[in-house]
DNA sequence: CAAGGACATGTCCCTTAGTACATGACTGGA
DNA sequence: TCCAGTCATGTACTAAGGGACATGTCCTTG
């Protein structure tokens, strides 16, 4: 249910519409906590019903800006201080690595090169963002300082993954495995 | 749909039951790719229907061991070589950090200390595992080498997060933010 | 004034994730 | 022999994720 608290947290900075919130989620958090607009609009509706937010104003094109209520502020604080962090990680890249022995060495080398490139790029995007912040481009409000910490996390995680992919490329896998069961080598497959 | 391919990958090492697969998913992959047993049993059933696996043997207590078929082997190879990696990351810890400005400095310090401790422990668990492998305790089949790469990924990601949490604890947040909208500081909350 | 693009909100539906519940077989020790 | 613990499989239900589709407004520019 962290989407709810993410939205509340953003609204704690000031009123915003579902459209605004969608964009802000994509901007910085997009690669760390994806959220599609259908979920956001639905959650906003539920939070209005629950009294955590209310409608601040109506704008052009049916725009509705939401404002956090005291109950909403209390709820996001409760989440931050009293709810245990969900430490679930779900990295498909690491799941795949468990099965590298099923890949041809050439395919694996290509795969790892592409992975390293991807993570390096992501890290660079975040690092550039961090540098703009450190240069004072966005001011130094508490909100900006918090965002800076989030960005630093992104940089570090993506750099770790990039280095991992490069390390893995140098790690010698014994052979181009066939995929047969190791205990009783019966299976034989000659297809590609 | 990576659960399917994860199961197929494990079955490529040799026949196993749903129970075995559940445990193996928890063992190494548990912290990197969670999978609950209801999902596993359901997916196994679907894969039997689809001809990707079949029943190898029946054991005591209704145990059913599954065996991968040629179609299954082809499918997991196709996944590894032709399907793009899903780079989605979902780190609640980083989402929360975006809202650190809403926390009292004391709460935040405690939070970051606990986070650092958690990630350090996770990294240590993986590192110990890696060392046992490097000492040759599990042999050096291609499967073990692949697992070694996965474990290295776990070590690096968790170490990165641990270092991030320690870094964040030293990063100066300007003030114990009130949570009022910065544009018009109206809200006042005196509750804890 | 027409057309394209960004703004803006939503529904529908299918898949996936995850918790709780239910059932029963075998095993080892008190 | 009973009981606890582990092995083993599954259903049912709820919540969350995510793509596709639908609708309409406002703004700029040719």
Short mmCIF file of C-alpha atoms (C1' of nucleotides) in Angstrom, two decimals:
data_model
loop_
_atom_site.label_atom_id
_atom_site.label_comp_id
_atom_site.label_asym_id
_atom_site.label_seq_id
_atom_site.Cartn_x
_atom_site.Cartn_y
_atom_site.Cartn_z
CA UNK A 1 0.00 0.00 0.00
CA UNK A 2 2.96 2.28 -0.40
CA UNK A 3 1.46 4.03 -3.40
CA UNK A 4 -1.02 5.62 -1.02
CA UNK A 5 1.73 6.89 1.22
CA UNK A 6 3.82 8.01 -1.70
CA UNK A 7 0.94 10.12 -2.93
CA UNK A 8 0.30 11.51 0.54
CA UNK A 9 3.97 12.38 0.86
CA UNK A 10 3.94 14.29 -2.40
CA UNK A 11 0.74 16.06 -1.42
CA UNK A 12 2.35 17.06 1.87
CA UNK A 13 4.48 19.44 -0.20
CA UNK A 14 1.39 21.17 -1.50
CA UNK A 15 -1.77 20.65 -3.56
CA UNK A 16 -1.45 18.76 -6.84
CA UNK A 17 -3.63 17.03 -9.41
CA UNK A 18 -3.54 13.36 -10.37
CA UNK A 19 -1.77 14.38 -13.54
CA UNK A 20 0.90 16.28 -11.60
CA UNK A 21 1.40 13.35 -9.28
CA UNK A 22 1.74 10.94 -12.19
CA UNK A 23 4.46 13.04 -13.70
CA UNK A 24 6.31 13.49 -10.43
CA UNK A 25 6.22 9.77 -9.84
CA UNK A 26 7.73 9.17 -13.24
CA UNK A 27 10.34 11.89 -12.94
CA UNK A 28 12.47 10.86 -9.99
CA UNK A 29 10.75 7.82 -8.60
CA UNK A 30 9.88 6.21 -11.93
CA UNK A 31 12.85 3.88 -11.91
CA UNK A 32 12.62 3.14 -8.18
CA UNK A 33 8.88 2.94 -7.62
CA UNK A 34 6.77 2.69 -10.78
CA UNK A 35 3.17 3.93 -10.60
CA UNK A 36 0.75 4.12 -13.51
CA UNK A 37 -1.89 6.77 -13.74
CA UNK A 38 -4.91 4.43 -13.44
CA UNK A 39 -3.68 3.34 -10.02
CA UNK A 40 -3.05 6.92 -8.99
CA UNK A 41 -6.50 8.20 -9.92
CA UNK A 42 -8.14 5.23 -8.22
CA UNK A 43 -6.11 5.70 -5.06
CA UNK A 44 -6.86 9.41 -4.96
CA UNK A 45 -10.58 8.61 -5.10
CA UNK A 46 -10.25 6.17 -2.24
CA UNK A 47 -8.28 8.65 -0.17
CA UNK A 48 -10.92 11.33 -0.64
CA UNK A 49 -13.51 8.83 0.61
CA UNK A 50 -11.27 8.06 3.56
CA UNK A 51 -10.77 11.70 4.43
CA UNK A 52 -7.00 11.63 3.95
CA UNK A 53 -7.18 14.24 1.22
CA UNK A 54 -9.81 16.56 -0.18
CA UNK A 55 -10.34 18.54 -3.33
CA UNK A 56 -8.53 21.83 -3.22
CA UNK A 57 -9.66 23.38 -6.47
CA UNK A 58 -11.02 22.76 -9.95
CA UNK A 59 -9.02 23.96 -12.89
CA UNK A 60 -9.27 23.98 -16.68
CA UNK A 61 -9.86 20.73 -18.58
CA UNK A 62 -11.51 19.14 -15.57
CA UNK A 63 -8.34 19.44 -13.57
CA UNK A 64 -8.81 18.64 -9.89
CA UNK A 65 -6.17 19.58 -7.39
CA UNK A 66 -6.07 17.59 -4.16
CA UNK A 67 -4.93 18.80 -0.76
CA UNK A 68 -3.78 16.66 2.12
CA UNK A 69 -5.86 16.80 5.31
CA UNK A 70 -4.62 16.58 8.88
CA UNK A 71 -5.67 12.93 8.89
CA UNK A 72 -3.59 12.39 5.77
CA UNK A 73 -0.59 14.11 7.27
CA UNK A 74 -0.91 11.95 10.38
CA UNK A 75 -1.19 8.84 8.24
CA UNK A 76 1.96 9.51 6.24
CA UNK A 77 3.86 10.24 9.46
CA UNK A 78 2.53 7.06 11.01
CA UNK A 79 3.76 5.14 7.98
CA UNK A 80 7.20 6.72 8.12
CA UNK A 81 7.76 6.17 11.81
CA UNK A 82 5.71 3.16 12.82
CA UNK A 83 5.28 0.85 9.84
CA UNK A 84 8.14 -1.53 9.15
CA UNK A 85 9.95 -1.01 5.88
CA UNK A 86 9.05 -3.56 3.24
CA UNK A 87 12.48 -4.82 2.30
CA UNK A 88 11.24 -6.88 -0.61
CA UNK A 89 13.58 -6.63 -3.54
CA UNK A 90 12.68 -8.02 -6.94
CA UNK A 91 15.53 -7.87 -9.39
CA UNK A 92 14.87 -9.87 -12.51
CA UNK A 93 18.46 -9.35 -13.56
CA UNK A 94 19.67 -11.29 -10.54
CA UNK A 95 17.06 -14.00 -11.00
CA UNK A 96 18.33 -14.49 -14.54
CA UNK A 97 21.90 -14.69 -13.41
CA UNK A 98 21.02 -17.85 -11.52
CA UNK A 99 20.48 -19.47 -14.91
CA UNK A 100 23.51 -18.13 -16.76
CA UNK A 101 24.82 -21.70 -16.99
CA UNK A 102 22.05 -22.34 -19.53
CA UNK A 103 23.34 -19.66 -21.89
CA UNK A 104 25.92 -19.86 -24.63
CA UNK A 105 29.07 -17.94 -23.65
CA UNK A 106 28.65 -15.52 -26.55
CA UNK A 107 25.05 -14.76 -25.68
CA UNK A 108 26.02 -14.32 -22.06
CA UNK A 109 28.85 -11.94 -22.88
CA UNK A 110 26.53 -9.83 -25.03
CA UNK A 111 23.88 -9.91 -22.36
CA UNK A 112 26.24 -8.74 -19.62
CA UNK A 113 27.65 -5.99 -21.81
CA UNK A 114 24.16 -4.65 -22.46
CA UNK A 115 23.28 -4.90 -18.79
CA UNK A 116 26.39 -3.02 -17.73
CA UNK A 117 25.62 -0.33 -20.26
CA UNK A 118 22.04 0.05 -19.10
CA UNK A 119 22.93 0.37 -15.43
CA UNK A 120 25.78 2.74 -16.17
CA UNK A 121 23.41 4.99 -18.07
CA UNK A 122 20.84 4.95 -15.29
CA UNK A 123 23.52 5.78 -12.76
CA UNK A 124 24.71 8.63 -14.95
CA UNK A 125 21.19 10.04 -15.21
CA UNK A 126 20.83 10.05 -11.46
CA UNK A 127 24.34 11.39 -10.92
CA UNK A 128 23.69 14.30 -13.27
CA UNK A 129 20.52 15.07 -11.36
CA UNK A 130 22.42 14.95 -8.07
CA UNK A 131 25.02 17.35 -9.41
CA UNK A 132 22.39 19.86 -10.45
CA UNK A 133 21.01 19.70 -6.94
CA UNK A 134 24.41 20.09 -5.37
CA UNK A 135 24.97 23.14 -7.55
CA UNK A 136 21.93 24.64 -5.88
CA UNK A 137 19.75 24.64 -8.95
CA UNK A 138 16.67 23.61 -6.98
CA UNK A 139 17.33 25.49 -3.76
CA UNK A 140 17.88 23.71 -0.51
CA UNK A 141 14.49 23.22 1.07
CA UNK A 142 14.06 20.14 3.23
CA UNK A 143 12.14 18.54 0.38
CA UNK A 144 15.02 19.02 -2.03
CA UNK A 145 17.47 17.63 0.51
CA UNK A 146 15.34 14.51 0.92
CA UNK A 147 15.13 14.10 -2.83
CA UNK A 148 18.90 14.37 -2.94
CA UNK A 149 19.13 11.38 -0.60
CA UNK A 150 16.75 9.37 -2.78
CA UNK A 151 18.80 10.20 -5.86
CA UNK A 152 21.98 9.16 -4.10
CA UNK A 153 20.34 5.80 -3.44
CA UNK A 154 19.53 5.46 -7.10
CA UNK A 155 23.09 6.28 -8.09
CA UNK A 156 24.54 3.77 -5.66
CA UNK A 157 22.20 0.91 -6.53
CA UNK A 158 22.66 1.34 -10.27
CA UNK A 159 26.41 1.72 -9.94
CA UNK A 160 26.52 -1.46 -7.87
CA UNK A 161 24.58 -3.32 -10.55
CA UNK A 162 26.79 -1.93 -13.31
CA UNK A 163 29.93 -3.04 -11.51
CA UNK A 164 28.36 -6.40 -10.82
CA UNK A 165 27.60 -6.94 -14.51
CA UNK A 166 31.18 -6.04 -15.43
CA UNK A 167 32.57 -8.33 -12.74
CA UNK A 168 30.30 -11.17 -13.90
CA UNK A 169 31.59 -10.79 -17.45
CA UNK A 170 35.11 -11.55 -16.21
CA UNK A 171 33.98 -14.44 -14.01
CA UNK A 172 34.80 -17.71 -15.73
CA UNK A 173 31.88 -20.03 -16.24
CA UNK A 174 33.24 -23.58 -16.80
CA UNK A 175 31.46 -24.44 -20.01
CA UNK A 176 28.63 -23.77 -22.39
CA UNK A 177 26.25 -25.93 -20.43
CA UNK A 178 23.90 -28.29 -22.17
CA UNK A 179 21.13 -28.04 -19.62
CA UNK A 180 20.91 -31.75 -18.92
CA UNK A 181 20.36 -32.88 -15.36
CA UNK A 182 23.77 -33.12 -13.70
CA UNK A 183 22.95 -36.20 -11.58
CA UNK A 184 22.05 -38.49 -14.43
CA UNK A 185 23.18 -37.19 -17.74
CA UNK A 186 20.48 -38.69 -19.86
CA UNK A 187 18.97 -35.77 -21.70
CA UNK A 188 20.49 -34.96 -24.99
CA UNK A 189 19.43 -32.02 -27.04
CA UNK A 190 21.12 -31.09 -30.24
CA UNK A 191 18.83 -28.24 -31.08
CA UNK A 192 19.84 -24.62 -30.62
CA UNK B 1 5.90 -14.05 -15.89
CA UNK B 2 9.39 -14.64 -14.60
CA UNK B 3 8.24 -17.08 -11.95
CA UNK B 4 7.53 -19.53 -14.75
CA UNK B 5 11.02 -19.16 -16.12
CA UNK B 6 12.58 -19.31 -12.70
CA UNK B 7 10.87 -22.63 -12.08
CA UNK B 8 11.90 -23.93 -15.47
CA UNK B 9 15.48 -22.89 -14.79
CA UNK B 10 15.55 -24.75 -11.52
CA UNK B 11 13.98 -27.81 -13.13
CA UNK B 12 16.65 -27.70 -15.83
CA UNK B 13 19.07 -28.84 -13.12
CA UNK B 14 16.99 -31.94 -12.51
CA UNK B 15 13.57 -33.15 -11.34
CA UNK B 16 12.09 -31.54 -8.25
CA UNK B 17 8.76 -31.23 -6.46
CA UNK B 18 6.78 -28.08 -5.79
CA UNK B 19 7.95 -28.27 -2.22
CA UNK B 20 11.60 -28.52 -3.26
CA UNK B 21 11.20 -25.59 -5.60
CA UNK B 22 9.57 -23.49 -2.88
CA UNK B 23 12.48 -24.09 -0.60
CA UNK B 24 15.08 -23.39 -3.24
CA UNK B 25 13.36 -20.14 -4.11
CA UNK B 26 13.47 -19.11 -0.48
CA UNK B 27 17.05 -20.20 0.07
CA UNK B 28 19.08 -18.08 -2.32
CA UNK B 29 16.53 -16.18 -4.30
CA UNK B 30 14.16 -15.42 -1.42
CA UNK B 31 15.55 -11.94 -0.86
CA UNK B 32 15.92 -11.16 -4.57
CA UNK B 33 12.84 -12.76 -6.07
CA UNK B 34 10.10 -13.76 -3.62
CA UNK B 35 7.76 -16.59 -4.61
CA UNK B 36 5.05 -18.10 -2.42
CA UNK B 37 4.11 -21.72 -2.65
CA UNK B 38 0.52 -21.18 -3.85
CA UNK B 39 1.88 -19.43 -6.91
CA UNK B 40 4.42 -22.15 -7.49
CA UNK B 41 1.91 -25.00 -7.37
CA UNK B 42 -0.46 -23.12 -9.64
CA UNK B 43 2.28 -22.33 -12.13
CA UNK B 44 3.48 -25.95 -12.15
CA UNK B 45 -0.04 -27.07 -13.00
CA UNK B 46 -0.22 -24.60 -15.87
CA UNK B 47 3.16 -25.67 -17.17
CA UNK B 48 2.13 -29.33 -17.18
CA UNK B 49 -0.91 -28.34 -19.24
CA UNK B 50 1.34 -26.41 -21.57
CA UNK B 51 3.76 -29.29 -22.02
CA UNK B 52 6.74 -27.41 -20.60
CA UNK B 53 7.16 -29.92 -17.80
CA UNK B 54 5.73 -33.32 -16.95
CA UNK B 55 5.43 -35.49 -13.87
CA UNK B 56 8.59 -37.46 -13.30
CA UNK B 57 7.55 -39.56 -10.31
CA UNK B 58 5.21 -39.88 -7.37
CA UNK B 59 6.72 -40.13 -3.90
CA UNK B 60 5.51 -40.50 -0.32
CA UNK B 61 2.93 -38.05 1.10
CA UNK B 62 1.58 -37.32 -2.34
CA UNK B 63 4.90 -35.88 -3.45
CA UNK B 64 5.07 -35.20 -7.16
CA UNK B 65 8.38 -34.59 -8.85
CA UNK B 66 8.34 -32.64 -12.08
CA UNK B 67 10.73 -32.92 -14.98
CA UNK B 68 11.41 -30.33 -17.64
CA UNK B 69 10.57 -31.27 -21.23
CA UNK B 70 12.40 -30.28 -24.37
CA UNK B 71 9.76 -27.61 -24.93
CA UNK B 72 10.42 -26.30 -21.43
CA UNK B 73 14.16 -26.23 -21.99
CA UNK B 74 13.63 -24.33 -25.23
CA UNK B 75 11.33 -21.87 -23.47
CA UNK B 76 13.77 -21.02 -20.70
CA UNK B 77 16.55 -20.57 -23.28
CA UNK B 78 14.30 -18.34 -25.35
CA UNK B 79 13.60 -16.25 -22.26
CA UNK B 80 17.27 -15.93 -21.40
CA UNK B 81 18.41 -14.95 -24.86
CA UNK B 82 15.49 -13.25 -26.56
CA UNK B 83 13.25 -11.63 -23.96
CA UNK B 84 14.31 -8.21 -22.73
CA UNK B 85 15.25 -7.97 -19.09
CA UNK B 86 12.58 -6.35 -16.96
CA UNK B 87 14.60 -3.63 -15.27
CA UNK B 88 11.83 -2.61 -12.92
CA UNK B 89 13.16 -1.91 -9.47
CA UNK B 90 10.85 -1.33 -6.53
CA UNK B 91 12.68 -0.26 -3.41
CA UNK B 92 10.36 0.94 -0.71
CA UNK B 93 13.36 2.13 1.27
CA UNK B 94 14.18 4.64 -1.48
CA UNK B 95 10.57 5.71 -1.86
CA UNK B 96 10.50 6.48 1.85
CA UNK B 97 13.68 8.47 1.66
CA UNK B 98 11.89 10.94 -0.58
CA UNK B 99 9.79 11.84 2.45
CA UNK B 100 12.50 12.02 5.08
CA UNK B 101 11.81 15.73 5.42
CA UNK B 102 8.55 14.77 7.14
CA UNK B 103 10.34 12.91 9.92
CA UNK B 104 11.71 14.15 13.23
CA UNK B 105 15.53 14.09 13.18
CA UNK B 106 15.62 11.57 16.03
CA UNK B 107 13.20 9.21 14.32
CA UNK B 108 15.13 9.56 11.10
CA UNK B 109 18.44 8.80 12.76
CA UNK B 110 16.99 5.69 14.37
CA UNK B 111 15.43 4.65 11.11
CA UNK B 112 18.64 4.99 9.14
CA UNK B 113 20.61 3.11 11.79
CA UNK B 114 18.17 0.20 11.62
CA UNK B 115 18.24 0.27 7.84
CA UNK B 116 22.03 0.21 7.73
CA UNK B 117 22.04 -2.69 10.16
CA UNK B 118 19.53 -4.67 8.14
CA UNK B 119 21.37 -4.26 4.85
CA UNK B 120 24.71 -5.00 6.45
CA UNK B 121 23.34 -8.25 7.84
CA UNK B 122 21.88 -9.24 4.49
CA UNK B 123 25.17 -8.50 2.79
CA UNK B 124 27.00 -10.56 5.40
CA UNK B 125 24.66 -13.52 4.86
CA UNK B 126 25.34 -13.44 1.14
CA UNK B 127 29.04 -12.87 1.63
CA UNK B 128 29.32 -15.88 3.93
CA UNK B 129 27.52 -17.95 1.33
CA UNK B 130 29.89 -16.73 -1.36
CA UNK B 131 32.90 -17.62 0.74
CA UNK B 132 31.65 -21.15 1.28
CA UNK B 133 31.31 -21.49 -2.46
CA UNK B 134 34.74 -20.04 -3.11
CA UNK B 135 36.14 -22.57 -0.64
CA UNK B 136 34.76 -25.25 -2.92
CA UNK B 137 32.14 -26.51 -0.50
CA UNK B 138 29.56 -26.96 -3.23
CA UNK B 139 31.83 -28.10 -6.03
CA UNK B 140 32.23 -26.08 -9.18
CA UNK B 141 29.57 -27.19 -11.57
CA UNK B 142 28.27 -24.57 -14.00
CA UNK B 143 25.16 -24.29 -11.84
CA UNK B 144 27.21 -23.46 -8.76
CA UNK B 145 29.20 -20.89 -10.71
CA UNK B 146 26.01 -19.20 -11.84
CA UNK B 147 24.69 -19.18 -8.31
CA UNK B 148 27.94 -17.60 -7.25
CA UNK B 149 27.28 -14.72 -9.64
CA UNK B 150 23.78 -14.26 -8.28
CA UNK B 151 25.11 -14.19 -4.74
CA UNK B 152 27.71 -11.62 -5.71
CA UNK B 153 24.88 -9.46 -7.01
CA UNK B 154 23.10 -9.78 -3.68
CA UNK B 155 26.24 -8.82 -1.78
CA UNK B 156 26.83 -5.78 -3.94
CA UNK B 157 23.27 -4.50 -3.90
CA UNK B 158 22.91 -4.88 -0.13
CA UNK B 159 26.31 -3.37 0.53
CA UNK B 160 25.39 -0.41 -1.65
CA UNK B 161 22.18 0.08 0.32
CA UNK B 162 24.00 -0.24 3.64
CA UNK B 163 26.55 2.37 2.61
CA UNK B 164 23.78 4.59 1.33
CA UNK B 165 21.95 4.43 4.67
CA UNK B 166 25.15 5.32 6.53
CA UNK B 167 25.87 8.15 4.13
CA UNK B 168 22.31 9.47 4.49
CA UNK B 169 22.69 9.52 8.27
CA UNK B 170 25.56 11.98 7.91
CA UNK B 171 23.77 14.11 5.31
CA UNK B 172 22.43 17.23 6.95
CA UNK B 173 18.74 17.81 6.60
CA UNK B 174 18.03 21.51 7.27
CA UNK B 175 15.31 21.17 9.88
CA UNK B 176 12.72 19.03 11.57
CA UNK B 177 10.11 19.78 8.98
CA UNK B 178 6.55 20.44 10.01
CA UNK B 179 4.97 19.05 6.89
CA UNK B 180 3.06 22.20 6.06
CA UNK B 181 2.93 23.22 2.45
CA UNK B 182 6.01 25.35 1.84
CA UNK B 183 4.11 27.98 -0.16
CA UNK B 184 1.62 28.79 2.56
CA UNK B 185 2.58 27.57 5.98
CA UNK B 186 -0.84 27.26 7.50
CA UNK B 187 -1.06 23.78 8.94
CA UNK B 188 -0.18 23.31 12.54
CA UNK B 189 -0.04 19.94 14.20
CA UNK B 190 1.15 19.50 17.74
CA UNK B 191 0.59 15.78 17.97
CA UNK B 192 3.51 13.34 18.01
"C1'" DC C 1 -10.43 27.70 -38.66
"C1'" DA C 2 -8.51 23.09 -38.75
"C1'" DA C 3 -5.39 19.89 -36.92
"C1'" DG C 4 -2.05 18.09 -33.90
"C1'" DG C 5 -0.19 17.79 -29.46
"C1'" DA C 6 -0.06 18.28 -24.61
"C1'" DC C 7 -3.21 18.36 -20.70
"C1'" DA C 8 -6.37 15.82 -17.88
"C1'" DT C 9 -9.31 12.13 -16.05
"C1'" DG C 10 -11.09 8.07 -15.92
"C1'" DT C 11 -12.99 2.77 -16.83
"C1'" DC C 12 -12.28 -2.06 -17.99
"C1'" DC C 13 -10.16 -6.17 -17.70
"C1'" DC C 14 -6.68 -9.47 -17.25
"C1'" DT C 15 -2.60 -11.05 -14.78
"C1'" DT C 16 0.21 -11.42 -10.82
"C1'" DA C 17 1.18 -11.22 -5.75
"C1'" DG C 18 0.20 -12.58 -1.41
"C1'" DT C 19 -2.47 -14.03 2.86
"C1'" DA C 20 -5.33 -17.22 5.15
"C1'" DC C 21 -7.21 -21.43 5.37
"C1'" DA C 22 -7.60 -26.58 4.75
"C1'" DT C 23 -6.00 -31.22 4.47
"C1'" DG C 24 -3.47 -35.12 5.09
"C1'" DA C 25 0.96 -38.37 5.38
"C1'" DC C 26 5.05 -39.74 7.46
"C1'" DT C 27 8.72 -39.62 11.31
"C1'" DG C 28 10.90 -39.46 15.69
"C1'" DG C 29 10.77 -39.17 20.38
"C1'" DA C 30 8.42 -39.09 25.04
"C1'" DT D 1 0.65 -44.98 21.31
"C1'" DC D 2 0.17 -40.26 21.08
"C1'" DC D 3 1.91 -35.90 19.93
"C1'" DA D 4 4.69 -32.53 17.74
"C1'" DG D 5 7.08 -31.39 13.78
"C1'" DT D 6 8.15 -31.59 9.09
"C1'" DC D 7 6.81 -32.86 4.55
"C1'" DA D 8 3.63 -31.99 0.93
"C1'" DT D 9 -0.15 -30.12 -1.84
"C1'" DG D 10 -3.63 -27.45 -2.66
"C1'" DT D 11 -8.07 -23.84 -2.64
"C1'" DA D 12 -10.14 -19.35 -1.80
"C1'" DC D 13 -10.07 -14.77 -1.54
"C1'" DT D 14 -8.22 -10.13 -1.72
"C1'" DA D 15 -5.14 -6.69 -3.20
"C1'" DA D 16 -2.05 -4.78 -6.39
"C1'" DG D 17 0.08 -4.13 -11.02
"C1'" DG D 18 -0.39 -2.80 -15.59
"C1'" DG D 19 -1.99 -2.53 -20.53
"C1'" DA D 20 -5.76 -1.02 -23.54
"C1'" DC D 21 -9.37 1.80 -24.37
"C1'" DA D 22 -12.39 6.01 -24.02
"C1'" DT D 23 -13.33 10.86 -23.58
"C1'" DG D 24 -12.89 15.49 -23.77
"C1'" DT D 25 -10.32 20.30 -23.25
"C1'" DC D 26 -7.20 23.78 -24.25
"C1'" DC D 27 -3.31 25.84 -26.95
"C1'" DT D 28 -0.40 26.68 -30.71
"C1'" DT D 29 0.60 27.10 -35.32
"C1'" DG D 30 -0.07 26.82 -40.16
#
